[in-house]
């Protein structure tokens, strides 16, 4: 159950002679054979990428996208189960005794108009929450899908080098934070094997050029909780405020004062954000309304900071109501997506191989303040590595850094990854990461299993 050639000789030889120089040669050779396999697969991957890009589908509507991936995976030899978590799919490839390694892609696009002007740009429209909207793959999930299929193909081509089971999952509805939970609720880890290790990648906007990989040790993305508050006053004439309890004053005071939870209560060295994005009240300038409804979002990396912020936000809301002699407000904090925390052992093992393959193009990246529901798999007990890949031409990235005008990032209408080198990096990095996990698991070097 070991590689014919160890990925990293220095690690693989254990108590024997360590040969760090040879280690790089092995990984370099492996990288070359992955890239050769990629080169011959690329025309198909390019067509798949551009087809998916031009025909995006929104959360839980990804039926055609899922069907395309199912057909690709069956053609490679995977056993595919569709409609796991509504529109998700699970593809298994069994190759003897050994660990199960999961690779996840997302399926969904965003309700927005693409403005890149690319020949394969989306002009798709659909109905979303009762309204007509454009649809676009502005988060790069199409790059992830092409890399996912390419990685599957490459790993099957290299099947002499590993033993075990590949579990490739295509998850719906990441953008609404509901797809991972939907797949788990429909038996992802009970109807199918529970993976020993999991991997996912994400396009990283304009931070790194293509060919580069960013990795964050530990916490990689934030938890996202939603906040709902209804301040209850007593409405009346705008000319006679003394006869009313003005909920607009209460809510306005809250919006300002709640930021002191961030600046005065939270540890300033730790990340935490609270933003109020929706403030609704009133019908007319001369009527003091009965109530105000606020909605917001709370982002943190750390569970202690999260608990402290929830407490501070609730106290501030109650205090402003009390100051106005108003009834207690309705406060609902809904815990949402949790932080993605990379597993130290999985990251270290894959990181050594990626460092040997990519040199200083494999870099430390800061955590992101956005959230990602891959955390559901981690919290279900799958130690994982989640990394980023760059998407833009190195010269364009350098010019943008010089001018100070950033290149369009994820969720921008102008987000436009350069397909071939971006997908090549995705396939090469993911293939090496998966092989590193098979190698390490086969040697029993992980604690636990
Ligand atoms: Zn996104
Ligand atoms: Zn995304």
JSON list of N, CA and C and ligand atoms in Angstrom, two decimals, residues 106 139 141 174-175 202, ligand 2:
[
{"chain": "A", "resi": 106, "resn": "UNK", "atom": "N", "xyz": [-17.70, 22.70, -5.52]},
{"chain": "A", "resi": 106, "resn": "UNK", "atom": "CA", "xyz": [-19.04, 23.28, -5.46]},
{"chain": "A", "resi": 106, "resn": "UNK", "atom": "C", "xyz": [-19.62, 23.25, -6.87]},
{"chain": "A", "resi": 139, "resn": "UNK", "atom": "N", "xyz": [-17.63, 33.30, -8.78]},
{"chain": "A", "resi": 139, "resn": "UNK", "atom": "CA", "xyz": [-16.82, 32.88, -7.62]},
{"chain": "A", "resi": 139, "resn": "UNK", "atom": "C", "xyz": [-15.80, 31.82, -8.03]},
{"chain": "A", "resi": 141, "resn": "UNK", "atom": "N", "xyz": [-16.40, 28.73, -9.16]},
{"chain": "A", "resi": 141, "resn": "UNK", "atom": "CA", "xyz": [-16.76, 27.33, -8.90]},
{"chain": "A", "resi": 141, "resn": "UNK", "atom": "C", "xyz": [-16.64, 26.48, -10.17]},
{"chain": "A", "resi": 174, "resn": "UNK", "atom": "N", "xyz": [-23.27, 26.19, -2.20]},
{"chain": "A", "resi": 174, "resn": "UNK", "atom": "CA", "xyz": [-22.27, 26.72, -1.25]},
{"chain": "A", "resi": 174, "resn": "UNK", "atom": "C", "xyz": [-22.52, 28.18, -0.96]},
{"chain": "A", "resi": 175, "resn": "UNK", "atom": "N", "xyz": [-22.94, 28.92, -2.01]},
{"chain": "A", "resi": 175, "resn": "UNK", "atom": "CA", "xyz": [-23.09, 30.37, -1.85]},
{"chain": "A", "resi": 175, "resn": "UNK", "atom": "C", "xyz": [-24.18, 30.75, -0.85]},
{"chain": "A", "resi": 202, "resn": "UNK", "atom": "N", "xyz": [-9.97, 26.72, -3.58]},
{"chain": "A", "resi": 202, "resn": "UNK", "atom": "CA", "xyz": [-10.78, 27.86, -4.01]},
{"chain": "A", "resi": 202, "resn": "UNK", "atom": "C", "xyz": [-9.91, 28.83, -4.79]},
{"chain": "B", "resi": 2, "resn": "LIG", "atom": "ZN1", "xyz": [-16.87, 30.29, -3.70]}
]
